[in-house]
Amino acid sequence: MIKQPFPTLSGVLAAALITFSASTFAQDGKMYPMDAPEEPNAIPLETGGVEGQAEPESWFRQWGDPMARNISRATLTPVLADPEKANGATVIVAPGGGFMWLSMDNEGWQVAEALAEQGINAFVLKYRLQPTAPSLEAFENQMNRRFEEAGESPDADEVPERPRWDLSNQIADVEAAYAMILKRADEWGVDTSRIGMVGFSAGAGLTMATTLESEKVDLAFIAPIYGGMGPVDVPEDAPPMFSVIAADDFLFHGEFGVIQSWFNAGIPVEFHLYQNGGHGFGLGNPDRTSNKWFDAFMHWLDVNGFL
């Protein structure tokens, strides 16, 4: 499956995500409705609903990739490593989508499977989202308008303002997922001292917000992938960070503040600025330098003793 990078709006501390994959299903990027896939291993987190959400969860395809929106009930899907190769390391995977939809395959299930292949237990978090338009057509028009706004060239001396969401629901979903993993650690073969979080775009923003704000989640490491790069106030107990973004990401404006913040705090940080890859590249796109980020991440985890 060939992934095409495409820019979107950003969320709190993170670029929002839209992911495309070239497919005979649809080459024009149009959104097509689809039935919700079976998720037999998805575990409800029972964190509540979403205020003002009158629409049921619905799914669509864009460039062949399944996306979910109007999510009001969070779930956690375990993708466990084969016991013969499992090493106890564990990762919560947070897909992106601007807190308005989730790229469940490109930045969720595929990533979890890749981690499991490396002996790492992965848990895909389907977190609650902001309400969106009832019909898919209205939602598509809504997103197209936002893309057009995001595509306006900013002043050379200004970084465009990014929407700020209240992430209390999403952080609560992470906290519930983390608590469940701790509770069932023996059953799932989890080393509770080696639980990390990987997030993409808005999922990177959720990873960062959890690190900065949650008092209930104690992550061993974090990996925000093409997330926001602005400076932050780093807690004294913040975990080591592995960060990735492409120079041709639509929302990259030459900012390195979050890297500087981690460095100034004296906390280990590894940063990869790739020449190309665009936004929303998931595990990678053919013929782009960002294709090797997952290999670099595995090496980083190994060198730092997380494997």
mmCIF file of C-alpha atoms in Angstrom:
data_model
loop_
_atom_site.group_PDB
_atom_site.id
_atom_site.type_symbol
_atom_site.label_atom_id
_atom_site.label_comp_id
_atom_site.label_asym_id
_atom_site.label_seq_id
_atom_site.Cartn_x
_atom_site.Cartn_y
_atom_site.Cartn_z
ATOM 1 C CA MET A 1 0.000 0.000 0.000
ATOM 2 C CA ILE A 2 1.507 3.351 -1.048
ATOM 3 C CA LYS A 3 0.995 6.215 1.352
ATOM 4 C CA GLN A 4 0.684 9.796 0.125
ATOM 5 C CA PRO A 5 1.549 12.624 2.525
ATOM 6 C CA PHE A 6 -1.071 15.337 2.968
ATOM 7 C CA PRO A 7 -1.168 18.304 5.375
ATOM 8 C CA THR A 8 -3.962 19.147 7.768
ATOM 9 C CA LEU A 9 -4.785 21.446 10.624
ATOM 10 C CA SER A 10 -3.102 21.047 13.980
ATOM 11 C CA GLY A 11 -4.376 20.225 17.445
ATOM 12 C CA VAL A 12 -2.974 21.007 20.880
ATOM 13 C CA LEU A 13 0.822 20.793 20.650
ATOM 14 C CA ALA A 14 0.390 18.707 17.512
ATOM 15 C CA ALA A 15 -0.336 18.841 13.837
ATOM 16 C CA ALA A 16 -3.624 17.229 13.034
ATOM 17 C CA LEU A 17 -3.670 14.399 10.614
ATOM 18 C CA ILE A 18 -5.148 13.372 7.358
ATOM 19 C CA THR A 19 -3.656 10.263 5.823
ATOM 20 C CA PHE A 20 -3.969 9.109 2.250
ATOM 21 C CA SER A 21 -3.059 5.797 0.643
ATOM 22 C CA ALA A 22 -3.003 5.291 -3.106
ATOM 23 C CA SER A 23 -5.594 2.704 -3.905
ATOM 24 C CA THR A 24 -7.761 1.520 -6.736
ATOM 25 C CA PHE A 25 -10.648 2.153 -4.342
ATOM 26 C CA ALA A 26 -10.383 5.919 -4.791
ATOM 27 C CA GLN A 27 -7.674 7.973 -6.422
ATOM 28 C CA ASP A 28 -9.255 11.400 -5.937
ATOM 29 C CA GLY A 29 -9.087 11.718 -2.172
ATOM 30 C CA LYS A 30 -12.857 11.826 -1.850
ATOM 31 C CA MET A 31 -14.421 10.461 1.327
ATOM 32 C CA TYR A 32 -16.506 7.313 0.869
ATOM 33 C CA PRO A 33 -18.771 5.847 3.549
ATOM 34 C CA MET A 34 -18.002 2.391 4.842
ATOM 35 C CA ASP A 35 -19.461 0.013 7.373
ATOM 36 C CA ALA A 36 -17.742 -0.038 10.723
ATOM 37 C CA PRO A 37 -15.194 -2.867 10.735
ATOM 38 C CA GLU A 38 -15.339 -5.606 13.292
ATOM 39 C CA GLU A 39 -13.122 -4.887 16.274
ATOM 40 C CA PRO A 40 -13.429 -8.133 18.234
ATOM 41 C CA ASN A 41 -10.501 -7.373 20.532
ATOM 42 C CA ALA A 42 -11.477 -3.786 21.328
ATOM 43 C CA ILE A 43 -12.019 -3.306 25.061
ATOM 44 C CA PRO A 44 -14.372 -0.485 26.173
ATOM 45 C CA LEU A 45 -12.655 1.909 28.551
ATOM 46 C CA GLU A 46 -15.905 3.176 30.122
ATOM 47 C CA THR A 47 -14.637 6.770 30.364
ATOM 48 C CA GLY A 48 -17.964 8.336 29.440
ATOM 49 C CA GLY A 49 -19.321 10.065 26.376
ATOM 50 C CA VAL A 50 -18.832 13.407 24.629
ATOM 51 C CA GLU A 51 -20.899 16.456 25.528
ATOM 52 C CA GLY A 52 -22.963 17.641 22.582
ATOM 53 C CA GLN A 53 -22.326 14.492 20.566
ATOM 54 C CA ALA A 54 -25.664 13.536 19.042
ATOM 55 C CA GLU A 55 -24.304 11.478 16.158
ATOM 56 C CA PRO A 56 -23.245 7.816 16.311
ATOM 57 C CA GLU A 57 -19.709 6.729 15.521
ATOM 58 C CA SER A 58 -19.248 6.388 11.766
ATOM 59 C CA TRP A 59 -16.497 5.317 9.387
ATOM 60 C CA PHE A 60 -15.307 6.381 5.958
ATOM 61 C CA ARG A 61 -12.488 5.653 3.541
ATOM 62 C CA GLN A 62 -10.174 8.179 1.975
ATOM 63 C CA TRP A 63 -7.440 7.047 -0.380
ATOM 64 C CA GLY A 64 -8.397 3.549 0.678
ATOM 65 C CA ASP A 65 -7.676 4.044 4.386
ATOM 66 C CA PRO A 66 -10.365 3.465 7.040
ATOM 67 C CA MET A 67 -11.097 6.456 9.277
ATOM 68 C CA ALA A 68 -13.449 6.790 12.238
ATOM 69 C CA ARG A 69 -15.228 9.933 13.413
ATOM 70 C CA ASN A 70 -17.761 11.026 16.034
ATOM 71 C CA ILE A 71 -16.181 8.646 18.515
ATOM 72 C CA SER A 72 -17.863 9.047 21.887
ATOM 73 C CA ARG A 73 -16.854 5.740 23.496
ATOM 74 C CA ALA A 74 -13.148 5.058 23.875
ATOM 75 C CA THR A 75 -11.683 1.590 23.394
ATOM 76 C CA LEU A 76 -8.316 -0.107 23.723
ATOM 77 C CA THR A 77 -7.256 -2.861 21.318
ATOM 78 C CA PRO A 78 -4.343 -5.096 22.402
ATOM 79 C CA VAL A 79 -1.969 -6.293 19.695
ATOM 80 C CA LEU A 80 0.301 -8.531 21.714
ATOM 81 C CA ALA A 81 3.717 -9.786 20.681
ATOM 82 C CA ASP A 82 4.233 -13.499 20.130
ATOM 83 C CA PRO A 83 5.240 -14.892 23.547
ATOM 84 C CA GLU A 84 8.312 -16.454 21.941
ATOM 85 C CA LYS A 85 9.665 -13.041 20.960
ATOM 86 C CA ALA A 86 7.932 -10.757 23.492
ATOM 87 C CA ASN A 87 10.357 -8.666 25.530
ATOM 88 C CA GLY A 88 7.905 -6.967 27.912
ATOM 89 C CA ALA A 89 8.196 -3.519 26.363
ATOM 90 C CA THR A 90 4.778 -1.992 25.773
ATOM 91 C CA VAL A 91 3.476 0.937 23.739
ATOM 92 C CA ILE A 92 0.169 2.799 23.698
ATOM 93 C CA VAL A 93 -0.483 3.868 20.089
ATOM 94 C CA ALA A 94 -2.493 7.059 19.508
ATOM 95 C CA PRO A 95 -3.577 7.650 15.881
ATOM 96 C CA GLY A 96 -4.021 11.163 14.527
ATOM 97 C CA GLY A 97 -6.860 13.059 12.916
ATOM 98 C CA GLY A 98 -7.069 16.538 14.365
ATOM 99 C CA PHE A 99 -9.249 15.296 17.242
ATOM 100 C CA MET A 100 -12.024 15.116 14.635
ATOM 101 C CA TRP A 101 -11.365 11.666 13.160
ATOM 102 C CA LEU A 102 -8.845 8.855 13.627
ATOM 103 C CA SER A 103 -6.622 7.228 11.012
ATOM 104 C CA MET A 104 -7.148 3.805 12.529
ATOM 105 C CA ASP A 105 -5.143 1.745 10.054
ATOM 106 C CA ASN A 106 -2.219 3.880 8.872
ATOM 107 C CA GLU A 107 -1.419 5.221 12.335
ATOM 108 C CA GLY A 108 -3.036 2.586 14.510
ATOM 109 C CA TRP A 109 -3.339 -1.056 13.530
ATOM 110 C CA GLN A 110 -0.393 -1.055 11.110
ATOM 111 C CA VAL A 111 1.885 0.544 13.685
ATOM 112 C CA ALA A 112 0.733 -1.865 16.388
ATOM 113 C CA GLU A 113 1.445 -4.861 14.157
ATOM 114 C CA ALA A 114 4.915 -3.510 13.346
ATOM 115 C CA LEU A 115 5.658 -3.095 17.052
ATOM 116 C CA ALA A 116 4.394 -6.590 17.860
ATOM 117 C CA GLU A 117 6.694 -7.988 15.179
ATOM 118 C CA GLN A 118 9.566 -6.497 17.175
ATOM 119 C CA GLY A 119 8.435 -8.224 20.365
ATOM 120 C CA ILE A 120 6.693 -5.129 21.739
ATOM 121 C CA ASN A 121 3.162 -5.302 23.109
ATOM 122 C CA ALA A 122 1.051 -2.614 21.442
ATOM 123 C CA PHE A 123 -2.313 -1.159 22.419
ATOM 124 C CA VAL A 124 -4.259 0.942 19.923
ATOM 125 C CA LEU A 125 -6.196 3.684 21.663
ATOM 126 C CA LYS A 126 -9.422 4.768 19.970
ATOM 127 C CA TYR A 127 -9.970 7.942 21.948
ATOM 128 C CA ARG A 128 -12.956 10.273 22.080
ATOM 129 C CA LEU A 129 -13.242 13.019 19.473
ATOM 130 C CA GLN A 130 -14.877 16.375 18.903
ATOM 131 C CA PRO A 131 -18.366 16.198 17.335
ATOM 132 C CA THR A 132 -18.425 16.684 13.574
ATOM 133 C CA ALA A 133 -21.119 17.264 10.955
ATOM 134 C CA PRO A 134 -23.867 14.604 10.753
ATOM 135 C CA SER A 135 -23.475 13.709 7.084
ATOM 136 C CA LEU A 136 -20.247 12.647 5.432
ATOM 137 C CA GLU A 137 -20.766 15.232 2.692
ATOM 138 C CA ALA A 138 -21.091 18.031 5.237
ATOM 139 C CA PHE A 139 -18.047 16.730 7.105
ATOM 140 C CA GLU A 140 -16.011 16.605 3.892
ATOM 141 C CA ASN A 141 -16.989 20.188 3.061
ATOM 142 C CA GLN A 142 -16.089 21.221 6.598
ATOM 143 C CA MET A 143 -12.644 19.644 6.293
ATOM 144 C CA ASN A 144 -12.038 21.090 2.837
ATOM 145 C CA ARG A 145 -12.745 24.579 4.150
ATOM 146 C CA ARG A 146 -10.294 24.054 6.975
ATOM 147 C CA PHE A 147 -7.639 22.736 4.621
ATOM 148 C CA GLU A 148 -8.048 25.839 2.475
ATOM 149 C CA GLU A 149 -7.643 28.046 5.540
ATOM 150 C CA ALA A 150 -4.589 26.089 6.648
ATOM 151 C CA GLY A 151 -3.121 26.392 3.150
ATOM 152 C CA GLU A 152 -3.061 30.177 3.186
ATOM 153 C CA SER A 153 0.541 31.365 3.216
ATOM 154 C CA PRO A 154 1.378 32.884 6.597
ATOM 155 C CA ASP A 155 3.512 35.952 7.075
ATOM 156 C CA ALA A 156 7.171 34.967 6.888
ATOM 157 C CA ASP A 157 7.690 36.096 10.479
ATOM 158 C CA GLU A 158 4.637 34.396 11.935
ATOM 159 C CA VAL A 159 3.727 30.827 12.710
ATOM 160 C CA PRO A 160 -0.038 30.420 12.125
ATOM 161 C CA GLU A 161 -2.223 30.002 15.184
ATOM 162 C CA ARG A 162 -3.271 26.428 15.834
ATOM 163 C CA PRO A 163 -6.643 25.457 17.259
ATOM 164 C CA ARG A 164 -6.636 24.657 20.963
ATOM 165 C CA TRP A 165 -8.814 21.817 22.116
ATOM 166 C CA ASP A 166 -9.861 20.880 25.612
ATOM 167 C CA LEU A 167 -8.160 17.494 25.867
ATOM 168 C CA SER A 168 -9.555 16.449 29.235
ATOM 169 C CA ASN A 169 -11.607 13.656 27.621
ATOM 170 C CA GLN A 170 -8.677 12.356 25.625
ATOM 171 C CA ILE A 171 -6.257 12.473 28.552
ATOM 172 C CA ALA A 172 -8.820 10.597 30.656
ATOM 173 C CA ASP A 173 -8.924 7.949 27.918
ATOM 174 C CA VAL A 174 -5.136 7.571 28.067
ATOM 175 C CA GLU A 175 -5.279 7.333 31.851
ATOM 176 C CA ALA A 176 -7.919 4.603 31.678
ATOM 177 C CA ALA A 177 -5.890 2.707 29.071
ATOM 178 C CA TYR A 178 -2.756 2.958 31.196
ATOM 179 C CA ALA A 179 -4.612 1.782 34.309
ATOM 180 C CA MET A 180 -6.028 -1.203 32.430
ATOM 181 C CA ILE A 181 -2.586 -2.183 31.147
ATOM 182 C CA LEU A 182 -1.200 -2.018 34.681
ATOM 183 C CA LYS A 183 -4.085 -4.093 36.034
ATOM 184 C CA ARG A 184 -3.675 -6.815 33.422
ATOM 185 C CA ALA A 185 0.109 -6.637 33.131
ATOM 186 C CA ASP A 186 0.711 -10.239 34.148
ATOM 187 C CA GLU A 187 -1.922 -11.525 31.730
ATOM 188 C CA TRP A 188 -0.504 -9.507 28.837
ATOM 189 C CA GLY A 189 3.192 -9.954 29.608
ATOM 190 C CA VAL A 190 3.777 -6.269 30.287
ATOM 191 C CA ASP A 191 6.837 -4.946 32.100
ATOM 192 C CA THR A 192 5.209 -2.012 33.892
ATOM 193 C CA SER A 193 8.518 -0.141 34.054
ATOM 194 C CA ARG A 194 8.718 -0.074 30.244
ATOM 195 C CA ILE A 195 5.390 1.350 29.077
ATOM 196 C CA GLY A 196 5.703 4.103 26.486
ATOM 197 C CA MET A 197 3.438 6.000 24.133
ATOM 198 C CA VAL A 198 3.674 6.700 20.403
ATOM 199 C CA GLY A 199 1.362 9.278 18.846
ATOM 200 C CA PHE A 200 0.932 10.629 15.340
ATOM 201 C CA SER A 201 -0.018 14.226 14.566
ATOM 202 C CA ALA A 202 -2.941 14.957 16.909
ATOM 203 C CA GLY A 203 -2.007 11.688 18.622
ATOM 204 C CA ALA A 204 1.442 13.190 19.149
ATOM 205 C CA GLY A 205 -0.305 16.161 20.746
ATOM 206 C CA LEU A 206 -2.201 13.819 23.040
ATOM 207 C CA THR A 207 1.057 12.051 23.915
ATOM 208 C CA MET A 208 2.628 15.379 24.807
ATOM 209 C CA ALA A 209 -0.418 16.645 26.724
ATOM 210 C CA THR A 210 -0.487 13.416 28.747
ATOM 211 C CA THR A 211 3.206 13.809 29.557
ATOM 212 C CA LEU A 212 2.808 17.428 30.608
ATOM 213 C CA GLU A 213 -0.526 17.286 32.409
ATOM 214 C CA SER A 214 -1.429 13.818 33.666
ATOM 215 C CA GLU A 215 -0.616 12.819 37.233
ATOM 216 C CA LYS A 216 -1.862 9.265 36.682
ATOM 217 C CA VAL A 217 0.281 8.131 33.745
ATOM 218 C CA ASP A 218 3.968 7.372 34.270
ATOM 219 C CA LEU A 219 5.437 6.747 30.824
ATOM 220 C CA ALA A 220 8.923 5.308 30.419
ATOM 221 C CA PHE A 221 9.378 6.952 27.003
ATOM 222 C CA ILE A 222 7.399 8.917 24.430
ATOM 223 C CA ALA A 223 7.576 9.215 20.653
ATOM 224 C CA PRO A 224 5.587 12.111 19.182
ATOM 225 C CA ILE A 225 5.633 11.581 15.408
ATOM 226 C CA TYR A 226 5.081 14.707 13.287
ATOM 227 C CA GLY A 227 3.617 16.566 16.242
ATOM 228 C CA GLY A 228 3.820 20.198 17.334
ATOM 229 C CA MET A 229 7.292 21.622 17.745
ATOM 230 C CA GLY A 230 6.629 24.646 19.977
ATOM 231 C CA PRO A 231 8.392 25.058 23.344
ATOM 232 C CA VAL A 232 6.824 23.538 26.468
ATOM 233 C CA ASP A 233 7.377 23.524 30.218
ATOM 234 C CA VAL A 234 8.972 20.145 30.859
ATOM 235 C CA PRO A 235 8.194 18.357 34.148
ATOM 236 C CA GLU A 236 11.193 17.218 36.171
ATOM 237 C CA ASP A 237 10.120 13.586 35.787
ATOM 238 C CA ALA A 238 9.427 13.770 32.037
ATOM 239 C CA PRO A 239 10.464 10.644 30.102
ATOM 240 C CA PRO A 240 13.062 10.394 27.331
ATOM 241 C CA MET A 241 11.667 11.487 23.981
ATOM 242 C CA PHE A 242 12.107 10.312 20.393
ATOM 243 C CA SER A 243 10.738 12.889 17.951
ATOM 244 C CA VAL A 244 10.247 12.795 14.178
ATOM 245 C CA ILE A 245 9.069 15.303 11.589
ATOM 246 C CA ALA A 246 9.728 15.977 7.887
ATOM 247 C CA ALA A 247 11.038 19.297 6.626
ATOM 248 C CA ASP A 248 8.336 19.343 3.953
ATOM 249 C CA ASP A 249 5.556 18.791 6.464
ATOM 250 C CA PHE A 250 2.934 21.414 5.662
ATOM 251 C CA LEU A 251 2.804 22.410 9.315
ATOM 252 C CA PHE A 252 6.548 22.476 9.983
ATOM 253 C CA HIS A 253 7.752 26.056 10.233
ATOM 254 C CA GLY A 254 11.323 25.613 11.338
ATOM 255 C CA GLU A 255 10.352 25.316 15.006
ATOM 256 C CA PHE A 256 12.505 23.251 17.363
ATOM 257 C CA GLY A 257 11.190 24.581 20.671
ATOM 258 C CA VAL A 258 10.040 21.270 22.140
ATOM 259 C CA ILE A 259 13.439 19.730 21.402
ATOM 260 C CA GLN A 260 15.187 22.684 23.034
ATOM 261 C CA SER A 261 12.850 22.376 26.022
ATOM 262 C CA TRP A 262 13.763 18.705 26.555
ATOM 263 C CA PHE A 263 17.460 19.458 26.050
ATOM 264 C CA ASN A 264 17.420 22.350 28.512
ATOM 265 C CA ALA A 265 15.658 20.137 31.062
ATOM 266 C CA GLY A 266 18.520 17.654 30.825
ATOM 267 C CA ILE A 267 16.255 14.810 29.724
ATOM 268 C CA PRO A 268 17.383 12.461 26.913
ATOM 269 C CA VAL A 269 15.969 13.455 23.540
ATOM 270 C CA GLU A 270 16.544 12.185 20.018
ATOM 271 C CA PHE A 271 15.255 14.230 17.096
ATOM 272 C CA HIS A 272 15.017 13.280 13.415
ATOM 273 C CA LEU A 273 14.259 16.029 10.905
ATOM 274 C CA TYR A 274 13.832 14.206 7.613
ATOM 275 C CA GLN A 275 14.283 15.878 4.264
ATOM 276 C CA ASN A 276 10.913 14.703 2.984
ATOM 277 C CA GLY A 277 7.857 12.702 3.847
ATOM 278 C CA GLY A 278 5.167 15.332 4.170
ATOM 279 C CA HIS A 279 2.545 14.968 6.871
ATOM 280 C CA GLY A 280 0.715 11.805 7.830
ATOM 281 C CA PHE A 281 3.248 9.319 6.472
ATOM 282 C CA GLY A 282 2.590 6.674 9.136
ATOM 283 C CA LEU A 283 5.208 3.949 8.863
ATOM 284 C CA GLY A 284 6.576 5.534 5.697
ATOM 285 C CA ASN A 285 6.174 6.416 2.030
ATOM 286 C CA PRO A 286 8.199 4.992 -0.866
ATOM 287 C CA ASP A 287 11.253 6.963 -1.965
ATOM 288 C CA ARG A 288 11.204 9.394 0.947
ATOM 289 C CA THR A 289 13.890 9.743 3.581
ATOM 290 C CA SER A 290 11.351 9.537 6.424
ATOM 291 C CA ASN A 291 10.803 5.878 5.521
ATOM 292 C CA LYS A 292 13.493 4.790 7.955
ATOM 293 C CA TRP A 293 12.143 6.452 11.086
ATOM 294 C CA PHE A 294 10.705 3.221 12.526
ATOM 295 C CA ASP A 295 14.071 1.472 12.228
ATOM 296 C CA ALA A 296 15.714 4.420 13.983
ATOM 297 C CA PHE A 297 13.071 4.240 16.712
ATOM 298 C CA MET A 298 13.744 0.548 17.308
ATOM 299 C CA HIS A 299 17.470 1.244 17.531
ATOM 300 C CA TRP A 300 16.835 4.087 19.986
ATOM 301 C CA LEU A 301 14.676 1.852 22.194
ATOM 302 C CA ASP A 302 17.359 -0.840 22.123
ATOM 303 C CA VAL A 303 20.274 1.468 22.910
ATOM 304 C CA ASN A 304 18.331 2.988 25.821
ATOM 305 C CA GLY A 305 17.538 -0.406 27.316
ATOM 306 C CA PHE A 306 13.793 -0.381 26.692
ATOM 307 C CA LEU A 307 13.889 -3.656 24.778
#
